[in-house]
Coordinates of C-alpha atoms in Angstrom, one line a residue:
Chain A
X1 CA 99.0 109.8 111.8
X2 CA 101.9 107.5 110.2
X3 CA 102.3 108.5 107.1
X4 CA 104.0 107.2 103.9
X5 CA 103.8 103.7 102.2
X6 CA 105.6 102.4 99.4
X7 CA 102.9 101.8 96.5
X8 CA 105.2 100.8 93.5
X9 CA 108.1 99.2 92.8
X10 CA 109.3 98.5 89.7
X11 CA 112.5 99.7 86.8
X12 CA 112.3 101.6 84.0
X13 CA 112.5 99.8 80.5
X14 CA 114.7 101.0 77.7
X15 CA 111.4 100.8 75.4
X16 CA 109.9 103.6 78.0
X17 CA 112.6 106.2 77.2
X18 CA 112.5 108.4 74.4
X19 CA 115.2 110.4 72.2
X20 CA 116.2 112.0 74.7
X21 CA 117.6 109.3 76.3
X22 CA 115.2 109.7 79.5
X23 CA 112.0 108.0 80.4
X24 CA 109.0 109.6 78.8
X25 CA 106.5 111.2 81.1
X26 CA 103.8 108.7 80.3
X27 CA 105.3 106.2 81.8
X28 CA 105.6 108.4 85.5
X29 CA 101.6 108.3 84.8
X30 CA 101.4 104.8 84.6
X31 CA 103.4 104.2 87.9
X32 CA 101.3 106.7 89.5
X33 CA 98.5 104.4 88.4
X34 CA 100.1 101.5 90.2
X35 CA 99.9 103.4 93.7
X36 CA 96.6 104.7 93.2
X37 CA 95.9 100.5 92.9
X38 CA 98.1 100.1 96.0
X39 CA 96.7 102.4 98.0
X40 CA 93.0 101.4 97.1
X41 CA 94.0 97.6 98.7
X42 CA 95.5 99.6 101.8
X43 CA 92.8 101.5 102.9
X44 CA 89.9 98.8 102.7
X45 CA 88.5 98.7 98.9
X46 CA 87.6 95.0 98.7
X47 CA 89.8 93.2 96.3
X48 CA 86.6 91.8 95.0
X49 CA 85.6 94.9 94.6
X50 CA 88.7 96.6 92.8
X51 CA 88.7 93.1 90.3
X52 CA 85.6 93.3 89.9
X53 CA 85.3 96.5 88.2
X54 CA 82.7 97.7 91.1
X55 CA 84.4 100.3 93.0
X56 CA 87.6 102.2 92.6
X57 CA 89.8 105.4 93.0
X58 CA 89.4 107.5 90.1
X59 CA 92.2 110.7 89.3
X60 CA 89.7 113.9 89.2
X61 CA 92.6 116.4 89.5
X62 CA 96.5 115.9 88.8
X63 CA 99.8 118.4 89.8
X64 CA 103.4 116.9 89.1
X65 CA 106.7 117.7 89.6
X66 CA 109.6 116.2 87.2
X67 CA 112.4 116.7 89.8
X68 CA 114.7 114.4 88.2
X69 CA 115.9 112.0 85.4
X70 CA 115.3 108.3 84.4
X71 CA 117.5 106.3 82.5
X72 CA 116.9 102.8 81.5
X73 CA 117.6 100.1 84.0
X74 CA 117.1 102.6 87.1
X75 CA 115.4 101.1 89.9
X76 CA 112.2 103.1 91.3
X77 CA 109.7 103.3 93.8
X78 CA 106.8 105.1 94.7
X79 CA 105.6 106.2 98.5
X80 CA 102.5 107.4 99.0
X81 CA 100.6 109.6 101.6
X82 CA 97.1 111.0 102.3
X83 CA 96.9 114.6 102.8
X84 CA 93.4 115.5 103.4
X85 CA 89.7 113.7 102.6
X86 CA 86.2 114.9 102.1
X87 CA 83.1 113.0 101.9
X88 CA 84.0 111.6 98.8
X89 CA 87.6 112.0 97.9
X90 CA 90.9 112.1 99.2
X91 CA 94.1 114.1 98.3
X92 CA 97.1 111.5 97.7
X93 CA 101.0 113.2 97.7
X94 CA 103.2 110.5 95.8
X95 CA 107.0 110.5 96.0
X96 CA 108.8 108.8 93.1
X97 CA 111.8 107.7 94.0
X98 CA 115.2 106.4 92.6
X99 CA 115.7 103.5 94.9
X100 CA 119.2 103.4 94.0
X101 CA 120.5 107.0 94.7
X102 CA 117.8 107.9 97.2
X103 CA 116.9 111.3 94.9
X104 CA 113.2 112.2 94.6
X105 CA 112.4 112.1 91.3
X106 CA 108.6 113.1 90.8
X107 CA 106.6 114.5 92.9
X108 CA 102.3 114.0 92.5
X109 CA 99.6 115.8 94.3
X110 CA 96.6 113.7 93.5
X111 CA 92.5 114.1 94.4
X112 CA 91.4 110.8 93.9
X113 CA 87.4 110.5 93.8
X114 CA 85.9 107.0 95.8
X115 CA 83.8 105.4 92.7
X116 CA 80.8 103.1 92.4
X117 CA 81.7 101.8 88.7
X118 CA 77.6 101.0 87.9
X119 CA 76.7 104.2 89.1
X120 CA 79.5 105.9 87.2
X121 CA 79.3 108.5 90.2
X122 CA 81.6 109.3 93.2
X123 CA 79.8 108.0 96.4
X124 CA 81.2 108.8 100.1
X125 CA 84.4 107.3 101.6
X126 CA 83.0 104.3 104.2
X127 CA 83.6 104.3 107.7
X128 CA 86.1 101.2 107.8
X129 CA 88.0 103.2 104.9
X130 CA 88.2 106.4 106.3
X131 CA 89.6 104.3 109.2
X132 CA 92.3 102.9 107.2
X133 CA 92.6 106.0 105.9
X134 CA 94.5 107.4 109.2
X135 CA 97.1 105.0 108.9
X136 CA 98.6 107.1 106.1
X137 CA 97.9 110.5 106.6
X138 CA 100.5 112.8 106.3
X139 CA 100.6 116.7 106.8
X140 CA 101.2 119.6 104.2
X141 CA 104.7 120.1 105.5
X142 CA 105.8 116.6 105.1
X143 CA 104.7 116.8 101.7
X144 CA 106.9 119.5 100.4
Chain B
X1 CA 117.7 89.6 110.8
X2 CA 115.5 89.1 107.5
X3 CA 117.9 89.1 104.1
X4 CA 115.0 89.1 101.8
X5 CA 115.3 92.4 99.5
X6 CA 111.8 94.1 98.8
X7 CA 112.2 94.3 94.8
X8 CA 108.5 94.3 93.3
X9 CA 105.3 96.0 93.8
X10 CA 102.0 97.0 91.6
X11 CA 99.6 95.6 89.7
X12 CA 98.1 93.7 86.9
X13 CA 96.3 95.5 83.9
X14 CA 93.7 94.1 82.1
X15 CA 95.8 94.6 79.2
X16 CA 98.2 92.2 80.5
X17 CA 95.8 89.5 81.1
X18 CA 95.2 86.8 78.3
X19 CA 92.4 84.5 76.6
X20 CA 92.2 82.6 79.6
X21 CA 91.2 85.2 82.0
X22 CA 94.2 85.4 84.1
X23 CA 97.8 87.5 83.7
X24 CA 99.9 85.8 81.4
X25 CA 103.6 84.2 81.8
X26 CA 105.1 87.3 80.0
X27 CA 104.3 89.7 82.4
X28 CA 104.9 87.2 85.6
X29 CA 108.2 87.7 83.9
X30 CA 108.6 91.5 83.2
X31 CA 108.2 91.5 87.1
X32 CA 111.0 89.0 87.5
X33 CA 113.2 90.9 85.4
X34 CA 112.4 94.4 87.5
X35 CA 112.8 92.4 90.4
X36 CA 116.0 91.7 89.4
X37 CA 117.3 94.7 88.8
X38 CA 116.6 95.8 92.3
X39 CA 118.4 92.5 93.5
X40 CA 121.0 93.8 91.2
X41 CA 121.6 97.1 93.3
X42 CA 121.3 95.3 96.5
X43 CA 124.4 93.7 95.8
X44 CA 125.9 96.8 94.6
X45 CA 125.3 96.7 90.8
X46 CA 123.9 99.7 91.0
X47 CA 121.3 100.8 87.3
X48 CA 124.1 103.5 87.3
X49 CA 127.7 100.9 87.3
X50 CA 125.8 98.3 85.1
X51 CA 125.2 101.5 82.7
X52 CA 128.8 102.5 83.2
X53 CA 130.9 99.1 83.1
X54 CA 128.5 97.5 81.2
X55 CA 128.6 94.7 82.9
X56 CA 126.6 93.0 85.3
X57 CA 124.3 90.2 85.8
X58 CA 122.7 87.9 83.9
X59 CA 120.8 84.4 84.1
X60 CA 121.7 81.3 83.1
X61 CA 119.1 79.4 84.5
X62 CA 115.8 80.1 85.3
X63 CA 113.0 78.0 87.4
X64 CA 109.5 79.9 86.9
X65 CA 106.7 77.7 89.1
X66 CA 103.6 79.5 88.8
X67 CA 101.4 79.0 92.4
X68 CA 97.8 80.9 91.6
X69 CA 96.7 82.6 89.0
X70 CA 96.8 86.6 89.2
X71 CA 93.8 88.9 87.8
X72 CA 93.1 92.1 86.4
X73 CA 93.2 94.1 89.3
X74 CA 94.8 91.8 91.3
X75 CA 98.0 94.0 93.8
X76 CA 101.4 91.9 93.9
X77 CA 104.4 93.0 95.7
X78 CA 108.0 90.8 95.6
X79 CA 110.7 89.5 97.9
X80 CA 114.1 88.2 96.8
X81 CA 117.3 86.5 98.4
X82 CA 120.3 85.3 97.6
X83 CA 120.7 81.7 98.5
X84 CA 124.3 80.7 98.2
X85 CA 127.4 81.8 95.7
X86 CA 129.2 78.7 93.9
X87 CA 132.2 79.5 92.4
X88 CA 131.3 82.3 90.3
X89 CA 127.7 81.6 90.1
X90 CA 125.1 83.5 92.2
X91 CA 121.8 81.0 92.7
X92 CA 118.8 83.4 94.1
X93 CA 115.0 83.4 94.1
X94 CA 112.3 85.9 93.3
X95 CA 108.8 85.3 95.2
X96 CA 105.5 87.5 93.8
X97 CA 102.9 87.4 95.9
X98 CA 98.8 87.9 95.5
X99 CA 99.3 91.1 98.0
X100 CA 95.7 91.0 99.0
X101 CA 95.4 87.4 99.9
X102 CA 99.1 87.1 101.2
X103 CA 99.8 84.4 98.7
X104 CA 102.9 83.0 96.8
X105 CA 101.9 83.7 92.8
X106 CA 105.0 82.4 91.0
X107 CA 108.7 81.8 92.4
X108 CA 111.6 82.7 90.3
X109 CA 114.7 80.1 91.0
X110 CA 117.4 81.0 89.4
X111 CA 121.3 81.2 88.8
X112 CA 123.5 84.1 87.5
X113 CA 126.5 84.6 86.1
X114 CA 128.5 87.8 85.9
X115 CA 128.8 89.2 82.2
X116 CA 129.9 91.5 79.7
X117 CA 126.9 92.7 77.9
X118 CA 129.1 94.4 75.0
X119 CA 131.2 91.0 74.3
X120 CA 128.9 88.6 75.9
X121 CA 131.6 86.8 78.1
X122 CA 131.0 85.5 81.0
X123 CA 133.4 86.9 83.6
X124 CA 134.3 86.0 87.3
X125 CA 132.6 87.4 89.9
X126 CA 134.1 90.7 90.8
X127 CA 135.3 90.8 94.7
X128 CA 132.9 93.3 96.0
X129 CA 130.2 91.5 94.3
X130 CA 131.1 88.2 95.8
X131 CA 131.6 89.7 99.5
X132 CA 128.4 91.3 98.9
X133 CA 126.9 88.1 98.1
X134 CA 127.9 86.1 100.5
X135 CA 126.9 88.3 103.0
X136 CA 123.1 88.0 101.9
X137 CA 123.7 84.6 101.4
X138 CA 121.2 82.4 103.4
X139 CA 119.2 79.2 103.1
X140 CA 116.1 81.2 103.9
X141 CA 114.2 78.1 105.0
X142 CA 111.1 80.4 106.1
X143 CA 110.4 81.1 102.9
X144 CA 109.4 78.6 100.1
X145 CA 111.3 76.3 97.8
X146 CA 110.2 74.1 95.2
X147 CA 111.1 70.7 95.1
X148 CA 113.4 69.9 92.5
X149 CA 112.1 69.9 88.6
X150 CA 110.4 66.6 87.6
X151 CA 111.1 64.6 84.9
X152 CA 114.1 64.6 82.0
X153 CA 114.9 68.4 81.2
X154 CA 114.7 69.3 77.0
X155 CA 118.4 68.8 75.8
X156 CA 119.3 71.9 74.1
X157 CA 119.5 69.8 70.6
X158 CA 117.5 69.7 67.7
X159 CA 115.1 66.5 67.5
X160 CA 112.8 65.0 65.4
X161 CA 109.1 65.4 65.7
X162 CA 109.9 69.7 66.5
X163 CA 108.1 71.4 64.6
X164 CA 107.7 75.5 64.0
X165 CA 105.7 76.9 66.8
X166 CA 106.8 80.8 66.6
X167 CA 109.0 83.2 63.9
X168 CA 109.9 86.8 64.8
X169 CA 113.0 89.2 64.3
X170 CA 113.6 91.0 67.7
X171 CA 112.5 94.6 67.3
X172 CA 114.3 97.3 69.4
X173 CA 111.4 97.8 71.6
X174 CA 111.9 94.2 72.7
X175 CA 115.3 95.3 73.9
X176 CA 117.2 96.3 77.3
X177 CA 119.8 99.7 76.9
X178 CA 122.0 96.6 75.9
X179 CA 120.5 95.7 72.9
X180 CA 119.8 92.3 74.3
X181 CA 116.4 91.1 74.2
X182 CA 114.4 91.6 77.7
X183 CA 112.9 88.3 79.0
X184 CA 109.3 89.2 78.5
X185 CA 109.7 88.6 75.2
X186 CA 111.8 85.3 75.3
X187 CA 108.4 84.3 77.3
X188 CA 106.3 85.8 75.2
X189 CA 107.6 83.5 72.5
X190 CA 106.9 80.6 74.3
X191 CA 103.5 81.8 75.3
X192 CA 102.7 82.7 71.8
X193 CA 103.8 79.1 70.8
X194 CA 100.7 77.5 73.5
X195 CA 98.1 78.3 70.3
X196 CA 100.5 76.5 67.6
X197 CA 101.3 73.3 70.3
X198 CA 97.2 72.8 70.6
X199 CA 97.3 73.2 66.6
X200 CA 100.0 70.1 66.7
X201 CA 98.4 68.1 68.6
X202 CA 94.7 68.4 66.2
X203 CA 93.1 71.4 68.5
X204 CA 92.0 75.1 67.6
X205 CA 91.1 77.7 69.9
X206 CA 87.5 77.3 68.7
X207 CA 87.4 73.7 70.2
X208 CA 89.3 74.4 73.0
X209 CA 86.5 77.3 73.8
X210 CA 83.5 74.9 72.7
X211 CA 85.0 72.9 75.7
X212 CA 85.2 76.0 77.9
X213 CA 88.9 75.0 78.3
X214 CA 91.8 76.7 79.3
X215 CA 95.6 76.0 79.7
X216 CA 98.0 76.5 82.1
X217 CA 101.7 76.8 82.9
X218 CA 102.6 75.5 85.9
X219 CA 106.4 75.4 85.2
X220 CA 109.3 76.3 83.4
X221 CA 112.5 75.6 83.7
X222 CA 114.9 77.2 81.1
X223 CA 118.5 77.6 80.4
X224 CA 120.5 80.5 78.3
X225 CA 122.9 79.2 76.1
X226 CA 123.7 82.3 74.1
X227 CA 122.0 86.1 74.7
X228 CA 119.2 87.4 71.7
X229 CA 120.3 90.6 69.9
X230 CA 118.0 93.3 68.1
X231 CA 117.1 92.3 64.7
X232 CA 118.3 89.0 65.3
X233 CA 116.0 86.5 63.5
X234 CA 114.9 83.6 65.9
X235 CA 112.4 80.6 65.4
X236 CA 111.0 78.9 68.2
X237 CA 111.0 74.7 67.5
X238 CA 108.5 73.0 70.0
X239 CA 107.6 69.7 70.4
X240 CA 105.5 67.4 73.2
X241 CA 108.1 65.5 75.5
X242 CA 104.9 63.7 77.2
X243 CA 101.2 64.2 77.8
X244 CA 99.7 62.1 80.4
X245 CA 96.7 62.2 83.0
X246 CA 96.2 65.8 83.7
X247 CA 99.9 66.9 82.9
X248 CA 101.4 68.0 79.7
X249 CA 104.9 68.5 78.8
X250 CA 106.4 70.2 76.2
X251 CA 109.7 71.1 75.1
X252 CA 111.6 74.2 73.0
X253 CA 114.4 75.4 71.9
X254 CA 114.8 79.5 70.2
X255 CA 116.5 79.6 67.7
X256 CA 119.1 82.5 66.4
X257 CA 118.9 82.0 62.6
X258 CA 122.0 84.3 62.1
X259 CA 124.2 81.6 63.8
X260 CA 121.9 78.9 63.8
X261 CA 122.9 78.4 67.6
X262 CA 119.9 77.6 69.8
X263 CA 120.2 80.3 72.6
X264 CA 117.5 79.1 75.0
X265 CA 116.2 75.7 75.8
X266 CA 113.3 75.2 77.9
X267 CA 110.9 72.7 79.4
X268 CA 107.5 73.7 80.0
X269 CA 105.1 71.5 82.6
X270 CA 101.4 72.2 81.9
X271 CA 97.7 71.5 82.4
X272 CA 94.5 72.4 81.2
X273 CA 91.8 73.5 83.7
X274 CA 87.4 74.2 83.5
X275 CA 87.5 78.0 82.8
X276 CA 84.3 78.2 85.1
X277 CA 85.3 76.1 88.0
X278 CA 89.1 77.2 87.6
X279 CA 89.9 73.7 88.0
X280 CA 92.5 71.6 86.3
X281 CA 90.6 68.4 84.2
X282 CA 92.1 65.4 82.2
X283 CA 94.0 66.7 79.5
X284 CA 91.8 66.6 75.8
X285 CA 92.0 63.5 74.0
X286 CA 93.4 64.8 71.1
X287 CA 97.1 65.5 73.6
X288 CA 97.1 61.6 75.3
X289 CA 95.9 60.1 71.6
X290 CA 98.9 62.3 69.8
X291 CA 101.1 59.3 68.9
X292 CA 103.6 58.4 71.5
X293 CA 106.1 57.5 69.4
X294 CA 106.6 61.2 68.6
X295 CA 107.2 62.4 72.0
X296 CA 110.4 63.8 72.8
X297 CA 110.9 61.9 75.7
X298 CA 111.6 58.9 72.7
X299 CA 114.8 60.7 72.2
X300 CA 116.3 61.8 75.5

C-alpha cells in the first residue's frame, strides 16, 4: 500500500470563473475527468486501449466536497488514491489541491466502473490491473 | 539534484483534436501557458502576488517545436527549467511529454520579461525574482534542446505578397484576469490561418482530403512586440517565405487594427504528411509551383 499520485496538473482560466469571481464547479468535474484518464494509464489500461475508445473507467457514482476557492491564474493539482475495489469497479478518493498555498480545495469520492466500450457493459478488473492497482491504495482514514 | 519543476499533467479531449486526427497547436499551447504559471510560482510569483501586484511574467519570445503528434486519449504530463537569467530576461523551457510512451511531444523555448499587465511596461527583474532565478538556473544538458531555428526569421514588417489569412475581435472569454488575450488564442489564429494559406496557394480542404493529406507544424518561433487586449480588433497577414522538398515555410504577422502596430510576428516551419501512413510526403504541387517570386524570403 503506497498511496497517492498526482493525476492533474494544470491552472484555472479566467473564462472558467463565473460572477462570482470563482471558478465554476464544472470546471472541478472536468479536472476530475483528467485523473480518472491518469489513473486509467497507471494501473495498466492499454493506451491503445484508452485511444482507442475500447476500454475505459466510467464515473457510476460521484460525492464532492468544495473545501475552498479558485480564482483565475491559481495553480492546481490533483492526487489521487484507491480506496477499495470489487470485481468490477474501484472507489477513487481525489484531492484537489492549490499547488500554490498547499490548501485542499475539493475533495471527490469516486466509484469508477472498468468498461468494455463495444459491450457498453462493466466487465471485471484484470489481474495485471488489480496488481497495479496496489500501488495506490490508500485507507479510509487517509482519505478524510 | 534535479531543477526541473513538474508544471503539466492530463489529457487530450477529442474535442481538442483537429481535421487531421491529432491535438491541435492551440491546445499544445493552453498547456504551455498552465505550465507556466506553475513555473511562475516556482520562482515565487505566486497566482496570488501576480493577482495582487499585477505584475509578473510574460513572453517575449517563444520557440514551439512539435516532436510527435498527441491523440484523443493520449496522457501528457510536463517538466520545466530555467536555463540562465540575462540581464533582466529569464530564458526557460517547457517539455510535454506522451506520458504513456515516455516521449518528448512539443518543447516550449522561451524568454520572459518581467511586466506590468495594467500599463504594459516592461520592468526589471525584481531581486527576489532574480535570486530565485538564478538559483534554478542550469544548463540542464540531460534534457533536450533544439538546435537553433533554421532559416531567416519573418521581420515583424508589412510585405508584399501578405495577404488576409484571419479577422477576429478578441472576446473576453479569450482573455486572462488581465484582460490580455491568453496564448491559445494567439495560436489559434495562426492555426485557423493553415485553411486560408492552402487557399493561397490554389488548394481546398476538399483536395487536400481527395489526397488523404494532412499538414503539420513542426515549428514556430514567435516574438511579442505589443500584448492583445479584449475587444481589440486584430487581422492576421500571412504569406509563404519558401516551400521546398517536403518543407513549407510561412510567415505572419497579427495585427492590432486599433493602433495598427503588429503585436506578434511569427515564423511557422511545416509539412504535409499521408494521413494513413502518418508520414510526411513531398509537399503538393500547387505549394512548390506557387510563383517564387512572391515568397517572402524575396524581401528579407
Amino acid at each position: 500500500m503506497s498511496g497517492y499520485a498526482e493525476t492533474y496538473r494544470g491552472q484555472v482560466l479566467a473564462s472558467e470563473c463565473n460572477f462570482l469571481g470563482h471558478m465554476n464547479i464544472q470546471f472541478y468535474a472536468a479536472r476530475v475527468s483528467h485523473a480518472i484518464w491518469s489513473m486509467s494509464y497507471m494501473i495498466g489500461i492499454p493506451a491503445e486501449d484508452i485511444k482507442g475508445g475500447k476500454k475505459a473507467l466510467v464515473s457510476v457514482r460521484q460525492e464532492i466536497d468544495f473545501l475552498g476557492e479558485l480564482m483565475a491564474g491559481d495553480i492546481l493539482h490533483m492526487e489521487t488514491g484507491i480506496l477499495k475495489t470489487t470485481n468490477k469497479t474501484l472507489t477513487l478518493h481525489n484531492k484537489l489541491i492549490n499547488s500554490a498555498t498547499g490548501e485542499t480545495v475539493m475533495t471527490n469520492e469516486m466509484t469508477a466502473a472498468y468498461m468494455d466500450v463495444s459491450l457498453r457493459k462493466a466487465v471485471p478488473l484484470t489481474s495485471e490491473m488489480r496488481a497495479n492497482i496496489e500501488n495506490f491504495m490508500i485507507t479510509q482514514e487517509a482519505a478524510t | 539534484m534535479s531543477k526541473l519543476i513538474a508544471c503539466y499533467r492530463g489529457n487530450v479531449n477529442a474535442w481538442e483534436c483537429d481535421q487531421m486526427g491529432h491535438m491541435n497547436v492551440q491546445f499544445y499551447m493552453s498547456r504551455g501557458a498552465e505550465a507556466f504559471g506553475h513555473l511562475q510560482n516556482a520562482l515565487g510569483l505566486s497566482p496570488a502576488r501576480i493577482r495582487e501586484e499585477k505584475k509578473g511574467l510574460r513572453f517575449k519570445s517563444l520557440r514551439i517545436q512539435f516532436k510527435a503528434e498527441v491523440h484523443a486519449g493520449s496522457a501528457l504530463h510536463g517538466l520545466c527549467g530555467v536555463r540562465e537569467v540575462v540581464g533582466d530576461t529569464l530564458h526557460g523551457f517547457i517539455h510535454l511529454f506522451d506520458t504513456a510512451f515516455d516521449r518528448l511531444s512539443a518543447v516550449f523555448e522561451f524568454t520572459a520579461a518581467y511586466t506590468d499587465f495594467v500599463s504594459d511596461e516592461t520592468l526589471p527583474l525584481p531581486a527576489d525574482l532574480r535570486d530565485t532565478a538564478e538559483t534554478l538556473s542550469d544548463e540542464h544538458p540531460e534534457s533536450y534542446r533544439p538546435a537553433p531555428f533554421s532559416g531567416t526569421l519573418m521581420p515583424s514588417t508589412a510585405l508584399d505578397h501578405m495577404f488576409e489569412s484571419s479577422r477576429a475581435s478578441v472576446n473576453t472569454w479569450e482573455c486572462d484576469q488581465f484582460n490580455h488575450i491568453e496564448m491559445r488564442h494567439v495560436v489559434g489564429y495562426f492555426s485557423d490561418a493553415a485553411t486560408h494559406i492552402i487557399g493561397a496557394v490554389g488548394l481546398t480542404r476538399g483536395e487536400i482530403r481527395r489526397r488523404n493529406l494532412g499538414s503539420a507544424a513542426l515549428d514556430y518561433y514567435t516574438e511579442f512586440h505589443a500584448p492583445i487586449k479584449m475587444s481589440a480588433p486584430i487581422v492576421l497577414k500571412s504569406g509563404l517565405i519558401s516551400a521546398e522538398r517536403k518543407i513549407f515555410r510561412f510567415g505572419h504577422n497579427l495585427v492590432d487594427l486599433d493602433s495598427g502596430n503588429i503585436a506578434v510576428t511569427t515564423t511557422v516551419v511545416g509539412c504535409y504528411f499521408d494521413m494513413s501512413l502518418r508520414k510526411s510526403v513531398a509537399l503538393p504541387d500547387e505549394f512548390t509551383n506557387y510563383p517564387k517570386e512572391k515568397w517572402l524570403s524575396n524581401q528579407f
